[in-house]
PDB file of C-alpha atoms in Angstrom:
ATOM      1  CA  UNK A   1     -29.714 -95.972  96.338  1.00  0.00           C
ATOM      2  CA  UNK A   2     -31.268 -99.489  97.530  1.00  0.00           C
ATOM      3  CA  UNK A   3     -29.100-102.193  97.949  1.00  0.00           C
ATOM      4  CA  UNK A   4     -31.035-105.394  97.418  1.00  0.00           C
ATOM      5  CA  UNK A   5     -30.437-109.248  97.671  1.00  0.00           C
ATOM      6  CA  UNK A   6     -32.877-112.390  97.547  1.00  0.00           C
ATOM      7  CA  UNK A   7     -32.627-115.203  99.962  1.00  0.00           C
ATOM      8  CA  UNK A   8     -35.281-117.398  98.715  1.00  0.00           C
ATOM      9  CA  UNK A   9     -36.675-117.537  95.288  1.00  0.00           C
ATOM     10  CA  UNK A  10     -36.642-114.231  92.696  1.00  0.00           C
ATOM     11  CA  UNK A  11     -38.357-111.148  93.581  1.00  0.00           C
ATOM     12  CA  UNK A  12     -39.028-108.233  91.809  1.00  0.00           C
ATOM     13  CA  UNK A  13     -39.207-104.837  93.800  1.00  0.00           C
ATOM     14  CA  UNK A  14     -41.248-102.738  92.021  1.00  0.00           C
ATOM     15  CA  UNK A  15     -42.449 -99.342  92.728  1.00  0.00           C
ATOM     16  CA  UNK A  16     -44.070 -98.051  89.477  1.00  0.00           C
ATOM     17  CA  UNK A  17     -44.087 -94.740  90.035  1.00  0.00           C
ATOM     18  CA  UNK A  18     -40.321 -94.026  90.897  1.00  0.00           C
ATOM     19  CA  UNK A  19     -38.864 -96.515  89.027  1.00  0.00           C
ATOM     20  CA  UNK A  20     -39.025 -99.527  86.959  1.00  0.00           C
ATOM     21  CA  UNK A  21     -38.464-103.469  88.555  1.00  0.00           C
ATOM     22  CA  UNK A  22     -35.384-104.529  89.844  1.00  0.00           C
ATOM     23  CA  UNK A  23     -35.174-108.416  90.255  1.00  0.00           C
ATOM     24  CA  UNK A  24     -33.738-109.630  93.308  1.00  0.00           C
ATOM     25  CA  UNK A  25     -31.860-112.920  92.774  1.00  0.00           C
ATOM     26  CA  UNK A  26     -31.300-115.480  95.736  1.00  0.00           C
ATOM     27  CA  UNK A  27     -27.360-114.642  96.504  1.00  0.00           C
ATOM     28  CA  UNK A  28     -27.063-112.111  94.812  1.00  0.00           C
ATOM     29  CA  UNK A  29     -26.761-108.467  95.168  1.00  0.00           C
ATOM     30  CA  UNK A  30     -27.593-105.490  93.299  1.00  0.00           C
ATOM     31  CA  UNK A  31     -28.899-101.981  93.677  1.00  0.00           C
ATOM     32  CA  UNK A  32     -31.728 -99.664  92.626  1.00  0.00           C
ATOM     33  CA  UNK A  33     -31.610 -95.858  92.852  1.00  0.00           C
ATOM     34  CA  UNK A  34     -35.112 -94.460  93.182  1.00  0.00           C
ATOM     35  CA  UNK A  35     -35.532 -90.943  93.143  1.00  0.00           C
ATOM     36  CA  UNK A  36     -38.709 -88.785  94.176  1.00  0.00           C
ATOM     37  CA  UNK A  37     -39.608 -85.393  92.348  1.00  0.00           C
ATOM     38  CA  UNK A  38     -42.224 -84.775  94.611  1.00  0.00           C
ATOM     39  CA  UNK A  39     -42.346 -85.534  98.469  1.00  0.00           C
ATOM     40  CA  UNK A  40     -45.564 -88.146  99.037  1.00  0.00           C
ATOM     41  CA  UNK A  41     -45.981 -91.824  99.423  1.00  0.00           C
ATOM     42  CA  UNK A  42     -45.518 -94.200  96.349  1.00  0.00           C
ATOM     43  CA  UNK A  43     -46.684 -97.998  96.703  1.00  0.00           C
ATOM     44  CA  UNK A  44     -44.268-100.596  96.126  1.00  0.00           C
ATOM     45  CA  UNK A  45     -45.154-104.507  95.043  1.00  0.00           C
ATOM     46  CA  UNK A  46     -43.148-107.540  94.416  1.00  0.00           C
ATOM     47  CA  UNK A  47     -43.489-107.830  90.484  1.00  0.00           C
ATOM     48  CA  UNK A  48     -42.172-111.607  90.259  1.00  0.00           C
ATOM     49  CA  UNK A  49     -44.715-114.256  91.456  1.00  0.00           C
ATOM     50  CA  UNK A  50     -42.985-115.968  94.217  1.00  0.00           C
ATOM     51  CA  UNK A  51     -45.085-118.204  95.754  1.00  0.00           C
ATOM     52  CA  UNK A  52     -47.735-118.294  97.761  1.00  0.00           C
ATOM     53  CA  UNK A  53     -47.911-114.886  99.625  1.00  0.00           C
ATOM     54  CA  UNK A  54     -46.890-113.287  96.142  1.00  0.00           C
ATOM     55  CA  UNK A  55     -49.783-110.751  96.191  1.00  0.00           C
ATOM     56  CA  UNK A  56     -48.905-110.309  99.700  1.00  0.00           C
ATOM     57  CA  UNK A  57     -45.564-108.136  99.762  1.00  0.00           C
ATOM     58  CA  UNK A  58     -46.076-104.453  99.237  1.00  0.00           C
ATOM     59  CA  UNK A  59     -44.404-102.020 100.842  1.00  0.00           C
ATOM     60  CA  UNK A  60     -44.605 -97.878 101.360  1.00  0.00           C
ATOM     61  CA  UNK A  61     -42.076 -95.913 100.371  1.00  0.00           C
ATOM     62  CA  UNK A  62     -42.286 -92.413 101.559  1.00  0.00           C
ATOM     63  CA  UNK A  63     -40.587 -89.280 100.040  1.00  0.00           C
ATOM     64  CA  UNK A  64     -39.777 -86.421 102.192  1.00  0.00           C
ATOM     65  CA  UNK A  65     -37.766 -83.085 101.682  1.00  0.00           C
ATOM     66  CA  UNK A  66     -33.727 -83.379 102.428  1.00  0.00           C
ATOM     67  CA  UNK A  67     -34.234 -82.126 105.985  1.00  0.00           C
ATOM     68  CA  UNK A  68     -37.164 -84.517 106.957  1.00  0.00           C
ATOM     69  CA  UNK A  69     -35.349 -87.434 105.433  1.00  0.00           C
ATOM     70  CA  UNK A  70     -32.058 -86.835 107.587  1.00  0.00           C
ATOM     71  CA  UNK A  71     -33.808 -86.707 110.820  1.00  0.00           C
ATOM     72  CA  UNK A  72     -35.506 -89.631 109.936  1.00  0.00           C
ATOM     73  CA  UNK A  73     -32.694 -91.587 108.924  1.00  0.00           C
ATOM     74  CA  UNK A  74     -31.153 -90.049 112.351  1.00  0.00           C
ATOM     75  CA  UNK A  75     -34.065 -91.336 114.067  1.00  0.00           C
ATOM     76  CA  UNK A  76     -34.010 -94.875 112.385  1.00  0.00           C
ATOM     77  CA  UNK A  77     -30.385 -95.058 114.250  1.00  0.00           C
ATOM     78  CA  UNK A  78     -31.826 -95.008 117.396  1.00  0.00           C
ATOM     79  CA  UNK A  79     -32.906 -97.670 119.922  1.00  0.00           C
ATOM     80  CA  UNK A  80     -36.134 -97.555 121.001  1.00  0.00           C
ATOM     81  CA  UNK A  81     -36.775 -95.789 124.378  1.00  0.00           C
ATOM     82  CA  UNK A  82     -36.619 -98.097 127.411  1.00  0.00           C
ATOM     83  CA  UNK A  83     -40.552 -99.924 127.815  1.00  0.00           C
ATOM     84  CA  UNK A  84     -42.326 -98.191 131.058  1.00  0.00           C
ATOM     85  CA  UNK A  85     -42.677-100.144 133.811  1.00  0.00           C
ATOM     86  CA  UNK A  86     -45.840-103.014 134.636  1.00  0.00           C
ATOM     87  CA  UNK A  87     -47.338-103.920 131.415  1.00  0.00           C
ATOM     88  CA  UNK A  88     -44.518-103.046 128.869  1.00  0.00           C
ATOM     89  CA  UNK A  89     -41.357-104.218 130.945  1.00  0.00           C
ATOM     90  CA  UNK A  90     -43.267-107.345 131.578  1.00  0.00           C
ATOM     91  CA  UNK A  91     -44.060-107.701 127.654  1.00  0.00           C
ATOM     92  CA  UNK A  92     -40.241-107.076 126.926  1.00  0.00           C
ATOM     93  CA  UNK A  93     -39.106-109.869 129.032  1.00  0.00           C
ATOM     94  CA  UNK A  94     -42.031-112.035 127.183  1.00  0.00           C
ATOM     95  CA  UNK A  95     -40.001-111.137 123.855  1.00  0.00           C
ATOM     96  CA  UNK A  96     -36.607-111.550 124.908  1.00  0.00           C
ATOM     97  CA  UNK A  97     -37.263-115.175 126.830  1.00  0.00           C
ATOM     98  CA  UNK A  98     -38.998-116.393 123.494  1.00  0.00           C
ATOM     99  CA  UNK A  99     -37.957-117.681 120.548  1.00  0.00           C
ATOM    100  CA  UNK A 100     -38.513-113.976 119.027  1.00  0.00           C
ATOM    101  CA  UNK A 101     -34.911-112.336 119.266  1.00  0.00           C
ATOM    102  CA  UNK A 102     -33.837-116.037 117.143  1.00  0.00           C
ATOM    103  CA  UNK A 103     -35.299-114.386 114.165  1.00  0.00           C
ATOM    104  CA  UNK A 104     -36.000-110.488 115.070  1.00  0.00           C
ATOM    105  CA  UNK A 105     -33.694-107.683 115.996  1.00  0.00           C
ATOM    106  CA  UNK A 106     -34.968-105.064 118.479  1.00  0.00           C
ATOM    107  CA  UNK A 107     -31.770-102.282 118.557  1.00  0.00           C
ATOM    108  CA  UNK A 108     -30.456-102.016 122.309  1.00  0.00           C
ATOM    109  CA  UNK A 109     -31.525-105.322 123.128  1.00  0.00           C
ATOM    110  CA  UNK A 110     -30.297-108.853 122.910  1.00  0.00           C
ATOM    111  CA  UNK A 111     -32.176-109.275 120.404  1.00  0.00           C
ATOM    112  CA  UNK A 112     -30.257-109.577 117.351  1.00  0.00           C
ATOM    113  CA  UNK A 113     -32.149-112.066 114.781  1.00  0.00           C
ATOM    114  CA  UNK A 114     -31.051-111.513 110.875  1.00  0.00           C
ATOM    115  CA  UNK A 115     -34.146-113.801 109.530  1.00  0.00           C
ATOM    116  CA  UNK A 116     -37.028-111.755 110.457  1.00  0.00           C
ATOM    117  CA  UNK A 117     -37.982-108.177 109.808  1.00  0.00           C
ATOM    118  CA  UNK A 118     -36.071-106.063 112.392  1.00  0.00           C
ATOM    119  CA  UNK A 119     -39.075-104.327 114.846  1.00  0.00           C
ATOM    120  CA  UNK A 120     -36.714-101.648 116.296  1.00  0.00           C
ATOM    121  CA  UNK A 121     -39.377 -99.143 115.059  1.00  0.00           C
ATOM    122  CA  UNK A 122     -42.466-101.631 114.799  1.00  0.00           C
ATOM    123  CA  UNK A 123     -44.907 -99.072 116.055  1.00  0.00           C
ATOM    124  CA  UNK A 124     -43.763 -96.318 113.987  1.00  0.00           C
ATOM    125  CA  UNK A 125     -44.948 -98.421 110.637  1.00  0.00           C
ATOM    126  CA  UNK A 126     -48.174 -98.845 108.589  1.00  0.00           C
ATOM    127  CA  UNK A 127     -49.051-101.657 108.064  1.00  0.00           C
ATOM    128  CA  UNK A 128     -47.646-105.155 109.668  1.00  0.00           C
ATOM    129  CA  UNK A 129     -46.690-108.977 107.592  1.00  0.00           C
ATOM    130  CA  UNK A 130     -45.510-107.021 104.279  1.00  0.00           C
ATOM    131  CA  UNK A 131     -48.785-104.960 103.997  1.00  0.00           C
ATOM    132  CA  UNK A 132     -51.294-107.348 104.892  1.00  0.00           C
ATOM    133  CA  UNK A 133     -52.340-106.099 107.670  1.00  0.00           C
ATOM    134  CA  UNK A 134     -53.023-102.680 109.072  1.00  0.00           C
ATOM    135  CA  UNK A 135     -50.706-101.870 111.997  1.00  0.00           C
ATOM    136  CA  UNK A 136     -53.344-102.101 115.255  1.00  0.00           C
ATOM    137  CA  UNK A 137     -53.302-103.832 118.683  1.00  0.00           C
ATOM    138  CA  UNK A 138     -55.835-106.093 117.314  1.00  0.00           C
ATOM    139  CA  UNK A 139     -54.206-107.225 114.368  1.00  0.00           C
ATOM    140  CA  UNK A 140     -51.081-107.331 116.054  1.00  0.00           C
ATOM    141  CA  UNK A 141     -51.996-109.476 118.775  1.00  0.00           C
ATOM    142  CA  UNK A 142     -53.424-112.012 116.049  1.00  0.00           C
ATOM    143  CA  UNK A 143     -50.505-112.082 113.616  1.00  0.00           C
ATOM    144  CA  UNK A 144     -48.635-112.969 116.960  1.00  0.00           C
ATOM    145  CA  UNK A 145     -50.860-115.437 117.959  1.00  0.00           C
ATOM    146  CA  UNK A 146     -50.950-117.264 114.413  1.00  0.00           C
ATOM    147  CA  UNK A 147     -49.230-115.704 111.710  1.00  0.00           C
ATOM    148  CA  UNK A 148     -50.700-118.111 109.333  1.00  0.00           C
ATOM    149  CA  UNK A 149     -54.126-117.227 109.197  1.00  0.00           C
ATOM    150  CA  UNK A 150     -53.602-113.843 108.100  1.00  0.00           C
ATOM    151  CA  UNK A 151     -50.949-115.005 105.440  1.00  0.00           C
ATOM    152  CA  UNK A 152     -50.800-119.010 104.696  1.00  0.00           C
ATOM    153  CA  UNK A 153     -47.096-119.908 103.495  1.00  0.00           C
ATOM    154  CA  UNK A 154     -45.630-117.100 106.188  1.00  0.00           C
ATOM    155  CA  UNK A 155     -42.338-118.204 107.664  1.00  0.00           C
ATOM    156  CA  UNK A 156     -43.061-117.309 111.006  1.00  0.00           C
ATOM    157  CA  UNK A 157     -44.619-119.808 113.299  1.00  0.00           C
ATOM    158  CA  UNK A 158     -47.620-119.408 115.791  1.00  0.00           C
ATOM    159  CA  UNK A 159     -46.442-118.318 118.696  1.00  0.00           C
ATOM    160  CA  UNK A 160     -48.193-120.203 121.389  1.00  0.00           C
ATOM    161  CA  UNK A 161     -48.505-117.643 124.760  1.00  0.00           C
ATOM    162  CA  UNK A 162     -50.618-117.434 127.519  1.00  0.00           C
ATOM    163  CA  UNK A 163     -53.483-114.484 126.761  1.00  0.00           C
ATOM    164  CA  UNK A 164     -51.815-112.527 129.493  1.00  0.00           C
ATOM    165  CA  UNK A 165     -47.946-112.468 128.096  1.00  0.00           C
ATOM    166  CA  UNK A 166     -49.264-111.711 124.541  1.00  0.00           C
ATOM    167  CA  UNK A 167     -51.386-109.080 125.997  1.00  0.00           C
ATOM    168  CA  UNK A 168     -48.034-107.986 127.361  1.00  0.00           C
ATOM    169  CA  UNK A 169     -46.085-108.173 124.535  1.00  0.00           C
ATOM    170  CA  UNK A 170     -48.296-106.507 122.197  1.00  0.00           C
ATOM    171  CA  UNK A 171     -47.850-103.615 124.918  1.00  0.00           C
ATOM    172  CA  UNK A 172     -44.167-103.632 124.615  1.00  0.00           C
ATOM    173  CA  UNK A 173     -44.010-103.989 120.817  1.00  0.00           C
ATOM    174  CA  UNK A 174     -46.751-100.763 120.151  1.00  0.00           C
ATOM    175  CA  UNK A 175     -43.655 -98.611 122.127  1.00  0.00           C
ATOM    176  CA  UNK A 176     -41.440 -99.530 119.913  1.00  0.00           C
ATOM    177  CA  UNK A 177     -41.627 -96.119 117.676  1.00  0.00           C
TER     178      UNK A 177
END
């Protein structure tokens, strides 16, 4: 069961091969159940052009046994581990004394944005910006940098750091698993 709601304009998740398209209205809630008979990954698009990044939101939806699922969910619970020191603690602090935690949440931080896609697990995912982008240091580092140019219309600003302190965060962010 998938609890949905828009904020924006009308979506529609759609993820043909577990279910059909459930429209996601801007104040509104409703719900979905989508059910697996086989464990595997299953692709998942918005079905309701909504704007400019339409063909831009996908999403993975994976399917695991019982067992698999509950230590995942178990694991989704969890804060991240603490960053190691040099590099990663210094990339943290970069995070946390931007405008970052405004928007994101990282769990077991103070960073407790509800705009933004929470990165609690950031490093443990696929693909980055709603599937535009695969999930590497490189592409990381650039969606950072200036989110725009990978996806025009995207809500999140350039974030203007010095080579060094992205280089830093982008060290703290890949431990987030």
């Amino acid at each position: 069961l998938v609890r949905t709601i828009g904020r924006d304009v009308i979506h529609s998740l759609w993820i043909p091969n577990l279910h059909g398209k459930r429209d996601l209205i801007p104040g509104h809630s409703s719900v979905i159940w989508l059910q697996a008979d086989r464990p595997g990954l299953y692709r998942g698009q918005c079905a309701e052009f909504c704007g400019y990044q339409h063909a831009h939101m996908a999403l993975d939806v994976f399917a695991d046994p019982p067992d698999r699922f509950a230590a995942w969910v178990a694991a989704q619970r969890q804060s991240p581990a603490p960053p190691g020191a040099g590099l990663e603690a210094r990339g943290e602090q970069v995070f946390l004394g931007s405008a970052c935690p405004l928007c994101h949440t990282i769990q077991g931080t103070g960073a407790n944005g509800q705009n933004a896609p929470d990165l609690t697990h950031l490093a443990s995912r696929r693909t980055l910006a709603a599937g535009a982008l695969p999930n590497t240091r490189e592409a990381l580092a650039n969606w950072i940098a200036d989110p725009g140019s990978a996806k025009p219309g995207v809500h999140m600003p350039p974030t203007n750091l010095h080579p060094d302190d992205r280089e830093a965060l982008v060290a703290y962010l890949e431990t987030l698993k």
